[in-house]
Coordinates of C-alpha atoms (C1' of nucleotides) in Angstrom, one line a residue:
Chain A
X1 CA -5.4 -6.5 -18.5
X2 CA -8.7 -6.4 -18.5
X3 CA -9.6 -2.7 -17.5
X4 CA -7.7 -1.6 -20.0
X5 CA -9.3 -3.8 -22.8
X6 CA -12.5 -2.6 -22.1
X7 CA -11.0 0.8 -22.1
X8 CA -9.7 0.4 -25.6
X9 CA -13.5 -0.8 -26.5
X10 CA -14.7 2.3 -25.1
X11 CA -12.4 4.4 -26.9
X12 CA -13.1 2.7 -30.0
X13 CA -16.8 3.2 -29.9
X14 CA -16.4 6.7 -28.8
X15 CA -14.0 7.7 -31.9
X16 CA -16.7 5.7 -34.1
X17 CA -19.6 7.2 -32.7
X18 CA -18.1 11.0 -31.8
X19 CA -15.1 11.5 -33.6
X20 CA -13.3 11.9 -30.1
X21 CA -10.0 11.1 -29.8
X22 CA -10.0 10.5 -25.9
X23 CA -6.6 9.0 -24.3
X24 CA -6.5 5.9 -21.9
X25 CA -6.5 8.4 -18.8
X26 CA -10.0 9.9 -19.6
X27 CA -11.4 6.6 -19.2
X28 CA -12.0 5.4 -15.7
X29 CA -13.4 1.8 -15.0
X30 CA -14.6 0.6 -12.0
X31 CA -16.4 -2.2 -10.5
X32 CA -19.9 -1.3 -9.5
X33 CA -20.7 -1.7 -5.8
X34 CA -23.9 -3.1 -6.2
X35 CA -22.6 -6.2 -8.5
X36 CA -26.3 -6.6 -10.0
X37 CA -25.6 -3.6 -12.2
X38 CA -22.6 -5.5 -14.3
X39 CA -19.0 -6.6 -13.5
X40 CA -17.5 -3.4 -14.6
X41 CA -18.9 0.4 -14.7
X42 CA -18.1 3.5 -16.3
X43 CA -18.6 7.2 -15.9
X44 CA -17.6 8.2 -19.2
X45 CA -20.8 9.8 -20.2
X46 CA -20.9 12.2 -17.7
X47 CA -17.3 13.4 -18.7
X48 CA -18.3 13.5 -22.4
X49 CA -21.5 15.6 -21.7
X50 CA -19.6 19.0 -21.6
X51 CA -17.6 18.6 -24.8
X52 CA -20.5 17.1 -26.5
X53 CA -23.0 19.3 -25.1
X54 CA -25.5 16.2 -24.4
X55 CA -27.3 14.8 -22.0
X56 CA -25.0 11.9 -20.1
X57 CA -28.4 9.8 -20.3
X58 CA -28.4 10.2 -23.9
X59 CA -24.7 9.5 -24.2
X60 CA -24.5 6.5 -22.1
X61 CA -27.5 5.1 -24.0
X62 CA -26.0 5.2 -27.6
X63 CA -22.7 4.1 -26.6
X64 CA -24.2 1.0 -25.0
X65 CA -26.1 0.3 -28.1
X66 CA -23.1 0.5 -30.2
X67 CA -21.1 -1.7 -27.9
X68 CA -23.4 -4.3 -28.1
X69 CA -24.3 -4.1 -31.6
X70 CA -20.6 -4.4 -32.1
X71 CA -19.0 -6.8 -29.3
X72 CA -19.1 -10.2 -28.9
X73 CA -17.4 -9.7 -25.4
X74 CA -19.6 -7.2 -23.4
X75 CA -23.2 -6.8 -23.1
X76 CA -24.0 -3.1 -21.9
X77 CA -26.8 -1.3 -20.0
X78 CA -27.3 2.3 -19.4
X79 CA -28.8 3.2 -15.8
X80 CA -28.7 7.2 -14.5
X81 CA -25.7 7.8 -17.2
X82 CA -23.6 5.3 -15.7
X83 CA -22.4 2.5 -18.3
X84 CA -22.7 -0.7 -16.8
X85 CA -20.7 -3.5 -18.3
X86 CA -21.4 -7.5 -18.2
X87 CA -19.2 -9.8 -19.7
X88 CA -20.7 -12.4 -21.7
X89 CA -20.0 -15.7 -20.2
X90 CA -17.9 -17.5 -22.9
X91 CA -15.7 -14.4 -23.1
X92 CA -15.3 -14.4 -19.7
X93 CA -14.0 -17.8 -19.5
X94 CA -11.6 -17.9 -22.2
X95 CA -10.2 -14.8 -20.9
X96 CA -9.9 -16.2 -17.2
X97 CA -8.6 -19.7 -19.3
X98 CA -5.5 -17.8 -20.9
X99 CA -4.9 -15.7 -18.0
X100 CA -1.7 -16.9 -16.3
X101 CA -0.9 -18.3 -19.8
X102 CA -0.4 -14.8 -21.7
X103 CA 1.1 -12.4 -18.9
X104 CA 0.4 -9.0 -20.5
X105 CA 3.3 -6.4 -21.3
X106 CA 3.6 -4.1 -18.9
X107 CA 4.4 -0.4 -19.5
X108 CA 7.8 0.7 -18.4
X109 CA 8.0 3.1 -15.3
X110 CA 11.4 4.6 -16.5
X111 CA 14.2 3.1 -18.1
X112 CA 16.2 2.4 -15.3
X113 CA 15.1 2.4 -11.6
X114 CA 17.1 2.5 -8.9
X115 CA 15.1 1.3 -5.4
X116 CA 17.4 2.2 -1.8
X117 CA 15.7 0.9 1.0
X118 CA 16.5 -0.2 4.6
X119 CA 19.7 1.6 4.9
X120 CA 20.2 1.3 8.6
X121 CA 23.2 2.1 10.5
X122 CA 25.2 -0.9 11.4
X123 CA 25.4 -0.1 14.8
X124 CA 22.8 -2.3 16.4
X125 CA 19.9 -4.8 15.3
X126 CA 17.1 -4.3 13.1
X127 CA 13.7 -3.4 14.5
X128 CA 10.1 -3.2 13.1
X129 CA 10.5 -0.2 11.6
X130 CA 13.5 -0.9 9.4
X131 CA 11.0 -4.3 8.8
X132 CA 8.2 -2.1 7.3
X133 CA 10.6 -0.1 4.9
X134 CA 12.4 -4.1 4.2
X135 CA 8.8 -5.7 3.1
X136 CA 7.9 -2.8 1.4
X137 CA 11.0 -2.5 -0.7
X138 CA 11.0 -6.2 -1.4
X139 CA 7.6 -6.7 -2.1
X140 CA 8.0 -3.4 -4.7
X141 CA 11.1 -5.9 -6.0
X142 CA 9.2 -8.4 -6.7
X143 CA 6.3 -6.3 -8.2
X144 CA 9.1 -4.8 -10.6
X145 CA 10.6 -8.4 -11.7
X146 CA 7.0 -9.2 -12.3
X147 CA 6.6 -6.5 -14.6
X148 CA 9.4 -6.6 -16.3
X149 CA 11.1 -3.4 -14.8
X150 CA 15.0 -2.5 -15.2
X151 CA 15.8 -2.2 -12.3
X152 CA 18.6 -2.2 -9.3
X153 CA 17.9 -2.4 -5.4
X154 CA 20.4 -1.0 -3.1
X155 CA 20.8 -0.4 0.4
X156 CA 23.2 2.1 1.8
X157 CA 25.2 1.2 5.2
X158 CA 26.2 4.0 6.9
X159 CA 29.5 2.8 8.1
X160 CA 31.2 6.3 8.4
X161 CA 30.7 9.1 10.8
X162 CA 30.2 10.1 14.4
X163 CA 27.5 7.4 15.2
X164 CA 30.0 4.7 14.1
X165 CA 32.6 6.3 16.3
X166 CA 30.3 6.4 19.4
X167 CA 29.2 2.7 18.4
X168 CA 32.9 1.9 18.4
X169 CA 33.5 3.6 21.8
X170 CA 30.7 1.9 23.5
X171 CA 32.2 -1.5 22.4
X172 CA 35.3 -0.7 23.4
X173 CA 34.3 0.8 26.8
X174 CA 32.9 -2.4 27.8
X175 CA 36.2 -4.5 26.4
X176 CA 38.4 -2.4 29.0
X177 CA 35.5 -2.5 31.6
X178 CA 34.7 1.3 31.9
X179 CA 31.4 3.3 31.3
X180 CA 29.8 3.5 28.1
X181 CA 29.3 7.1 27.0
X182 CA 26.0 8.8 28.0
X183 CA 25.3 9.5 24.6
X184 CA 26.8 6.0 22.8
X185 CA 24.8 2.5 22.6
X186 CA 23.7 0.8 25.8
X187 CA 21.8 -2.2 24.2
X188 CA 22.4 -5.4 25.8
X189 CA 24.1 -6.6 22.3
X190 CA 27.3 -4.5 23.0
X191 CA 28.0 -6.5 25.6
X192 CA 27.9 -9.3 22.9
X193 CA 29.8 -7.6 20.7
X194 CA 32.7 -6.8 22.9
X195 CA 33.0 -10.6 24.2
X196 CA 33.6 -11.4 20.6
X197 CA 37.6 -10.6 18.7
X198 CA 35.1 -9.4 15.6
X199 CA 34.8 -6.0 14.1
X200 CA 31.3 -5.1 15.6
X201 CA 30.2 -3.2 12.2
X202 CA 30.7 -6.0 10.1
X203 CA 29.2 -8.5 12.7
X204 CA 26.2 -6.1 12.9
X205 CA 25.9 -6.0 9.2
X206 CA 26.0 -10.0 8.8
X207 CA 23.5 -10.0 11.6
X208 CA 21.5 -7.6 9.8
X209 CA 21.8 -9.3 6.4
X210 CA 20.6 -12.7 7.9
X211 CA 17.7 -10.9 9.5
X212 CA 16.6 -9.3 6.0
X213 CA 17.3 -13.0 4.5
X214 CA 14.5 -14.6 6.7
X215 CA 12.1 -11.7 5.1
X216 CA 13.4 -12.6 1.6
X217 CA 15.0 -9.1 1.5
X218 CA 18.4 -8.9 -0.8
X219 CA 20.0 -6.1 -2.5
X220 CA 21.7 -6.0 -5.7
X221 CA 24.4 -3.6 -3.7
X222 CA 25.3 -2.9 -0.5
X223 CA 26.8 0.5 -0.8
X224 CA 29.3 1.6 1.9
X225 CA 29.5 5.3 3.0
X226 CA 33.0 4.6 4.2
X227 CA 33.8 3.6 0.4
X228 CA 32.3 7.2 -0.7
X229 CA 34.9 8.5 1.7
X230 CA 37.6 6.3 0.5
X231 CA 37.1 7.6 -2.9
X232 CA 37.0 10.8 -5.0
X233 CA 33.2 11.1 -5.2
X234 CA 32.7 13.7 -2.5
X235 CA 35.2 16.0 -4.2
X236 CA 33.5 15.1 -7.7
X237 CA 30.0 16.3 -6.0
X238 CA 31.9 19.6 -4.3
X239 CA 33.6 20.3 -7.7
X240 CA 30.5 20.1 -9.5
X241 CA 28.8 22.3 -7.3
X242 CA 31.4 24.9 -7.1
X243 CA 31.9 25.0 -10.8
X244 CA 28.2 25.4 -11.2
X245 CA 28.1 28.1 -8.4
X246 CA 25.9 26.6 -6.5
X247 CA 28.0 26.6 -3.5
X248 CA 29.1 29.4 -1.4
X249 CA 31.3 30.3 1.5
X250 CA 29.8 32.0 4.3
X251 CA 30.8 31.8 8.4
X252 CA 33.8 29.8 7.8
X253 CA 31.6 27.3 6.3
X254 CA 30.9 25.9 2.5
X255 CA 26.9 26.0 1.7
X256 CA 24.9 24.6 -1.1
X257 CA 22.2 26.5 -2.5
X258 CA 19.4 24.6 -2.0
X259 CA 16.8 27.1 -1.4
X260 CA 17.5 27.8 -5.0
X261 CA 15.7 24.3 -5.8
X262 CA 12.8 24.5 -3.3
X263 CA 14.3 23.9 0.0
X264 CA 13.2 26.1 3.1
X265 CA 17.3 27.3 3.4
X266 CA 20.4 26.6 2.0
X267 CA 22.5 23.9 3.7
X268 CA 26.0 23.5 5.1
X269 CA 28.3 21.1 3.3
X270 CA 31.6 21.8 5.2
X271 CA 31.5 23.1 8.5
X272 CA 33.6 25.7 10.0
X273 CA 35.8 23.3 11.4
X274 CA 36.6 22.1 8.5
X275 CA 34.8 18.3 8.4
X276 CA 32.1 17.1 6.3
X277 CA 28.1 16.9 7.0
X278 CA 26.5 13.9 6.5
X279 CA 24.1 15.8 3.9
X280 CA 27.7 16.4 2.0
X281 CA 28.2 12.7 1.9
X282 CA 24.7 11.8 1.0
X283 CA 25.0 14.4 -2.0
X284 CA 27.5 12.5 -3.0
X285 CA 25.8 9.3 -2.8
X286 CA 23.2 10.8 -4.8
X287 CA 25.3 12.7 -7.3
X288 CA 26.9 8.8 -8.1
X289 CA 23.3 7.4 -8.4
X290 CA 22.2 10.0 -11.4
X291 CA 25.9 9.6 -13.0
X292 CA 25.3 6.0 -13.2
X293 CA 22.3 6.4 -14.8
X294 CA 19.5 5.8 -13.1
X295 CA 16.4 8.0 -14.3
X296 CA 14.2 6.5 -11.5
X297 CA 15.3 7.2 -8.1
X298 CA 13.5 5.7 -5.4
X299 CA 14.2 6.0 -1.8
X300 CA 12.1 4.3 0.9
X301 CA 12.5 6.4 4.2
X302 CA 11.0 6.6 7.5
X303 CA 9.0 9.2 8.5
X304 CA 11.4 10.5 10.9
X305 CA 13.6 11.3 7.9
X306 CA 10.8 13.7 5.9
X307 CA 12.2 16.5 6.8
X308 CA 15.4 15.8 5.1
X309 CA 13.6 15.2 1.4
X310 CA 13.7 18.6 0.3
X311 CA 17.1 19.0 0.2
X312 CA 18.4 15.9 -1.2
X313 CA 15.7 16.7 -3.7
X314 CA 17.3 19.9 -4.2
X315 CA 20.5 18.1 -5.0
X316 CA 19.2 15.7 -7.7
X317 CA 17.8 18.6 -9.2
X318 CA 20.9 20.6 -9.3
X319 CA 22.4 17.7 -10.6
X320 CA 19.8 17.0 -13.7
X321 CA 18.9 20.4 -14.6
X322 CA 21.0 20.0 -17.7
X323 CA 20.1 16.5 -18.5
X324 CA 17.1 14.5 -19.4
X325 CA 14.5 14.1 -16.5
X326 CA 15.0 12.5 -13.5
X327 CA 12.7 11.6 -11.6
X328 CA 13.3 10.9 -7.8
X329 CA 11.0 9.8 -5.3
X330 CA 10.9 9.1 -1.6
X331 CA 8.5 7.0 -0.1
X332 CA 8.1 8.5 3.4
X333 CA 6.8 5.2 5.3
X334 CA 5.4 6.6 8.7
X335 CA 6.5 4.9 11.8
X336 CA 5.1 1.6 13.3
X337 CA 4.5 1.4 16.9
X338 CA 4.3 -2.6 18.8
X339 CA 1.4 -3.2 20.7
X340 CA 0.9 -6.4 22.9
X341 CA -2.6 -6.6 24.0
X342 CA -3.7 -3.2 23.3
X343 CA -0.2 -2.5 25.7
X344 CA 2.1 -0.5 23.9
X345 CA 5.7 -1.6 23.6
X346 CA 8.0 0.9 24.6
X347 CA 10.9 1.1 22.5
X348 CA 14.2 3.1 23.6
X349 CA 17.1 3.2 21.4
X350 CA 18.7 5.3 24.1
X351 CA 18.3 2.6 27.0
X352 CA 18.4 0.0 24.3
X353 CA 15.4 -1.5 25.3
X354 CA 13.7 -2.4 22.2
X355 CA 12.4 -5.7 20.6
X356 CA 14.1 -6.3 17.2
X357 CA 13.1 -7.4 14.2
X358 CA 14.4 -10.4 14.7
X359 CA 12.3 -11.5 18.0
X360 CA 8.8 -10.1 16.5
X361 CA 9.6 -12.6 13.3
X362 CA 10.5 -15.3 15.9
X363 CA 7.5 -14.7 17.6
X364 CA 5.0 -14.6 14.8
X365 CA 6.4 -15.8 11.9
X366 CA 7.6 -14.2 8.6
X367 CA 4.5 -14.2 6.7
X368 CA 2.3 -12.6 9.8
X369 CA 5.4 -9.9 9.8
X370 CA 5.4 -9.5 5.9
X371 CA 1.5 -9.0 6.1
X372 CA 0.9 -6.8 9.0
X373 CA 4.3 -4.6 7.7
X374 CA 2.5 -4.3 4.3
X375 CA -1.2 -4.2 4.6
X376 CA -1.4 -0.4 4.8
X377 CA -0.6 2.5 3.0
X378 CA 2.5 3.5 3.7
X379 CA 1.2 7.0 4.3
X380 CA -0.4 5.2 7.4
X381 CA 1.4 4.9 10.7
X382 CA 0.5 1.1 11.8
X383 CA -0.3 -0.2 15.2
X384 CA 0.9 -3.5 15.4
X385 CA 0.0 -5.7 17.9
X386 CA 1.5 -9.0 18.4
X387 CA -0.3 -10.8 20.0
X388 CA -3.5 -10.3 17.2
X389 CA -0.6 -11.5 14.6
X390 CA -0.2 -14.7 16.4
X391 CA -3.5 -15.8 16.3
X392 CA -4.5 -18.3 14.7
X393 CA -8.0 -17.9 14.0
X394 CA -10.6 -15.6 11.8
X395 CA -8.8 -12.3 13.5
X396 CA -6.2 -12.9 11.8
X397 CA -6.4 -12.1 8.2
X398 CA -2.9 -13.9 7.3
X399 CA -4.9 -17.2 8.6
X400 CA -8.0 -16.2 6.7
X401 CA -6.0 -16.0 3.2
X402 CA -3.7 -19.0 3.3
X403 CA -6.3 -21.0 4.3
X404 CA -8.3 -20.3 1.3
X405 CA -5.5 -21.9 -0.4
X406 CA -5.0 -24.7 1.9
X407 CA -8.5 -25.2 1.1
X408 CA -8.3 -25.2 -2.5
X409 CA -5.2 -27.3 -2.7
X410 CA -6.8 -30.0 -0.4
X411 CA -10.1 -29.8 -2.7
X412 CA -8.2 -30.1 -5.9
X413 CA -6.3 -33.1 -4.6
X414 CA -9.8 -35.0 -3.9
X415 CA -10.3 -35.3 -8.0
X416 CA -8.0 -36.7 -10.6
X417 CA -6.7 -34.2 -12.9
X418 CA -8.8 -31.5 -13.9
X419 CA -9.4 -31.4 -17.1
X420 CA -9.8 -28.2 -19.4
X421 CA -13.5 -27.3 -19.4
X422 CA -14.3 -25.6 -22.9
X423 CA -18.0 -26.2 -23.2
X424 CA -20.6 -23.5 -23.0
X425 CA -20.3 -21.8 -19.7
X426 CA -23.0 -20.4 -17.3
X427 CA -22.2 -18.9 -14.0
X428 CA -23.9 -18.8 -10.6
X429 CA -23.5 -15.4 -8.8
X430 CA -20.5 -16.5 -6.9
X431 CA -18.9 -18.2 -9.3
X432 CA -18.9 -14.9 -11.5
X433 CA -17.8 -13.1 -8.6
X434 CA -14.7 -15.3 -8.2
X435 CA -14.1 -15.5 -11.6
X436 CA -14.2 -11.4 -12.2
X437 CA -12.3 -10.7 -9.3
X438 CA -9.1 -13.4 -10.8
X439 CA -9.5 -11.2 -14.4
X440 CA -8.8 -8.6 -12.3
X441 CA -5.0 -9.7 -11.0
X442 CA -3.1 -8.1 -13.8
X443 CA -4.7 -4.9 -13.0
X444 CA -4.0 -5.1 -9.2
X445 CA -0.3 -5.9 -10.1
X446 CA 0.0 -3.0 -12.3
X447 CA -1.7 -0.7 -9.9
X448 CA 0.4 -1.7 -7.2
X449 CA 3.5 -1.5 -9.0
X450 CA 2.6 2.2 -10.7
X451 CA 1.7 3.7 -7.5
X452 CA 4.4 2.1 -5.7
X453 CA 1.9 0.3 -3.3
X454 CA 2.1 -3.0 -2.4
X455 CA -0.6 -3.0 0.2
X456 CA -3.1 -3.1 -2.4
X457 CA -2.2 -6.5 -3.3
X458 CA -2.6 -7.6 0.2
X459 CA -5.9 -6.3 0.3
X460 CA -6.8 -8.0 -3.0
X461 CA -5.5 -11.3 -1.8
X462 CA -8.1 -11.1 1.2
X463 CA -10.7 -10.1 -1.3
X464 CA -9.6 -12.8 -3.5
X465 CA -10.1 -15.4 -0.4
X466 CA -13.4 -14.4 0.5
X467 CA -14.8 -14.6 -2.7
X468 CA -13.3 -18.4 -2.7
X469 CA -14.7 -19.4 0.7
X470 CA -18.3 -17.7 -0.6
X471 CA -17.7 -19.9 -3.8
X472 CA -17.1 -22.8 -1.6
X473 CA -19.9 -22.8 0.4
X474 CA -22.2 -22.0 -2.2
X475 CA -21.3 -24.1 -4.9
X476 CA -20.6 -27.8 -4.1
X477 CA -18.1 -29.8 -6.7
X478 CA -18.5 -33.1 -5.7
X479 CA -22.4 -33.4 -5.6
X480 CA -22.8 -31.6 -8.7
X481 CA -22.9 -33.0 -12.4
X482 CA -19.9 -33.8 -14.3
X483 CA -20.3 -30.2 -16.6
X484 CA -20.5 -28.1 -13.7
X485 CA -17.9 -30.2 -11.6
X486 CA -15.2 -29.8 -14.6
X487 CA -15.8 -25.9 -14.6
X488 CA -15.6 -25.3 -11.2
X489 CA -12.4 -27.5 -10.6
X490 CA -11.2 -25.1 -13.5
X491 CA -12.2 -22.6 -11.5
X492 CA -10.5 -23.6 -8.0
X493 CA -7.5 -24.1 -10.1
X494 CA -7.4 -20.7 -11.9
X495 CA -8.2 -18.9 -8.6
X496 CA -5.6 -21.4 -6.5
X497 CA -2.7 -20.0 -9.1
X498 CA -3.9 -16.5 -8.9
X499 CA -3.8 -16.2 -5.1
X500 CA -0.1 -18.3 -5.2
X501 CA 1.1 -15.6 -7.5
X502 CA -0.6 -12.7 -5.4
X503 CA 0.8 -14.5 -2.0
X504 CA 4.2 -14.5 -3.0
X505 CA 4.7 -11.3 -4.5
X506 CA 3.4 -10.1 -1.0
X507 CA 6.3 -11.9 0.3
X508 CA 3.4 -14.3 2.2
X509 CA 3.8 -18.6 1.7
X510 CA 0.7 -20.2 0.6
X511 CA 0.4 -23.4 1.8
X512 CA -0.8 -26.2 0.6
X513 CA -2.4 -27.7 4.0
X514 CA -3.2 -26.2 7.3
Chain B
rG1 C1' 5.3 29.1 15.2
rC2 C1' 6.2 26.3 10.3
rG3 C1' 6.2 21.9 7.2
rC4 C1' 5.2 16.3 5.6
rC5 C1' 1.2 12.3 7.3
rU6 C1' -3.2 11.5 9.3
rG7 C1' -8.6 11.8 11.5
rU8 C1' -14.4 7.3 7.8
rA9 C1' -19.0 1.6 11.8
rG10 C1' -17.1 0.0 19.1
rC11 C1' -11.5 -1.6 17.0
rU12 C1' -8.3 -2.3 12.3
rC13 C1' -8.7 0.0 7.9
rA14 C1' -9.9 0.6 2.3
rG15 C1' -12.4 4.1 -1.2
rC16 C1' -9.2 4.3 -7.6
rU17 C1' -7.4 11.3 -11.8
rG18 C1' -15.0 14.0 -7.9
rG19 C1' -19.7 10.2 -9.5
rA20 C1' -25.2 5.3 -8.8
rU21 C1' -28.1 3.8 -1.8
rA22 C1' -20.3 5.2 1.8
rG23 C1' -17.0 -0.7 1.6
rA24 C1' -14.2 -5.1 4.2
rG25 C1' -12.2 -7.6 8.0
rC26 C1' -12.5 -8.1 13.3
rA27 C1' -15.6 -7.2 17.7
rA28 C1' -21.6 -7.9 19.0
rC29 C1' -26.0 -10.5 18.0
rG30 C1' -29.3 -14.5 15.2
rG31 C1' -28.6 -18.5 12.3
rA32 C1' -25.9 -23.1 9.4
rC33 C1' -21.5 -28.7 10.4
rU34 C1' -24.2 -37.6 9.4
rU35 C1' -22.0 -33.6 3.0
rC36 C1' -15.4 -31.3 -0.9
rU37 C1' -11.1 -28.8 6.1
rA38 C1' -17.3 -24.7 10.6
rA39 C1' -9.3 -21.8 10.7
rU40 C1' -15.9 -21.5 6.6
rC41 C1' -20.7 -19.3 4.9
rC42 C1' -25.5 -16.2 5.9
rG43 C1' -28.2 -12.8 8.0
rU44 C1' -29.0 -8.7 11.6
rA45 C1' -27.5 -4.4 14.1
rG46 C1' -23.8 -0.2 13.9
rG47 C1' -21.6 6.0 10.0
rU48 C1' -24.2 13.8 10.4
rC49 C1' -16.7 10.1 6.6
rG50 C1' -13.0 15.3 13.2
rG51 C1' -16.1 21.1 12.9
rG52 C1' -17.6 24.8 9.7
rG53 C1' -16.9 27.8 4.9
rG54 C1' -16.3 27.6 -0.7
rU55 C1' -16.3 25.5 -5.8
rU56 C1' -19.6 21.6 -8.7
rC57 C1' -25.5 19.2 -12.0
rG58 C1' -22.9 16.4 -8.3
rA59 C1' -17.9 16.5 -2.8
rC60 C1' -15.3 11.3 1.9
rU61 C1' -12.8 12.8 -2.7
rC62 C1' -11.0 19.5 -4.5
rC63 C1' -10.1 24.6 -2.2
rC64 C1' -10.1 27.7 2.7
rU65 C1' -10.3 27.6 7.9
rC66 C1' -10.6 25.2 12.8
rC67 C1' -9.7 21.3 16.2
rG68 C1' -7.3 16.3 17.7
rG69 C1' -3.0 12.6 16.3
rG70 C1' 1.7 11.2 14.6
rC71 C1' 6.6 12.6 12.7
rG72 C1' 10.1 16.6 11.6
rC73 C1' 12.5 21.4 12.0
rA74 C1' 21.1 21.6 13.8
rC75 C1' 27.6 23.9 11.0
rC76 C1' 23.2 15.4 14.3
rA77 C1' 23.7 11.1 11.9

RNA sequence: GCGCCUGUAGCUCAGCUGGAUAGAGCAACGGACUUCUAAUCCGUAGGUCGGGGGUUCGACUCCCUCCGGGCGCACCA
């Protein structure tokens, strides 16, 4: 990773010059907003000012001199305490040429990750909210594969409990020509299910699976809540909590001392009517996750469940207090609102009037669906305008990016095999901007992976597409001399491969032609 | 009332563990196609970063407070 190798260089120089041992995290490599300053920059001189008791300007000056005398990779200059790093052309080109052939060793986020997502009730079709968790989880999975993490994916099927009973009642009511219970399920699909012989829950799961398939989402395990009830796992967690004195009886109910682990209050496990709470069953599920040996447990939940996080967190903590550290992370995806030409599309689960994820995919396609559900930080709500997502013009970033890829493909097809360029290089500003952006690919991949933020990758796609379009307008290929032509064709080839990789990691196709 | 998320250009959003003149896309306005796809590019305009305090050499970024928006606060799932 390019930023990393620059970091290492600076670490070494600081060590040689000042006998200071810094760690990776002490150094920040940035890309200057004003690109004329350099390809990269660092503010390390400001950070060293205090410990060294020197002015940042002097520190920066000395470091630059040291790096310049020492490195055949970088040429540095110091401006107002910042160190601006300019990659030497030959080094830049060599780095770029080998980029995709030499994938770096990525760090391990943990020994073994479990990523649980979607986990929908099998009582109806998936909606766009599910789509967001699905797209997010799938992108993370691909990033985990790409960065060679050890991990499993899983979805939890809530195929037991009150909602399921209500669901069956609703379907049966229609079958028997009765009125669906007030708090039951009223969607049109209930009538379809009633006219079929198949088990409604199985039918819905099958339907959900097909929808997820379209988005490229699959799971190692479909974990059934029902199977938990049928196993001894609920008793296991109960006896664990009892023997650890983490539960107690009060008001005829059994409680978990979740407040001892940071929750606002204690939570009921077994109700006074002796039935289990949903929480108990979920606790059993997470107990099982820990017992299966995962040490990084990631759940993707909708914002409407965020109040539930502390109690599950409390559970995990109580299970693992005597064991090695287990990380537990709940990714809260904020809600998705659908719009059409600026008008909110009403969604009511109650009356069953809602646009399903399938309908959205039918209308705007997989690529746009993936893009629009992925492109924002999961902390932000998404206002999703269907008409905008459908437009095949510049208003729609999906097309902007895909067009860049198609443009590269047709451009390359105009020329015979691209021969490697290994001469002495020099760059125009547009070439350099494109090339340095290409170098950042693995840095972005790692950033997106470690921060569990695939949206950074969609941003990168747009940036790369922009840099390419600019290059395309300013750097003709056909009309340039042999050397330049070969260099530019190589650059386009590298860019195309990187953009394709980046798009595919986002679950978006990279068309050859548009 | 309490908790989580959020408030940056007309719109949709970035802004990396505080750092250089706050960025991008779209929309607006003005340009560029006999030349590798104009689904593109170039230029112009547009911001007291919700308000107010504080910490700092330096704050969109950290702390406090107030205001607005979303979501949640069950012996429901």
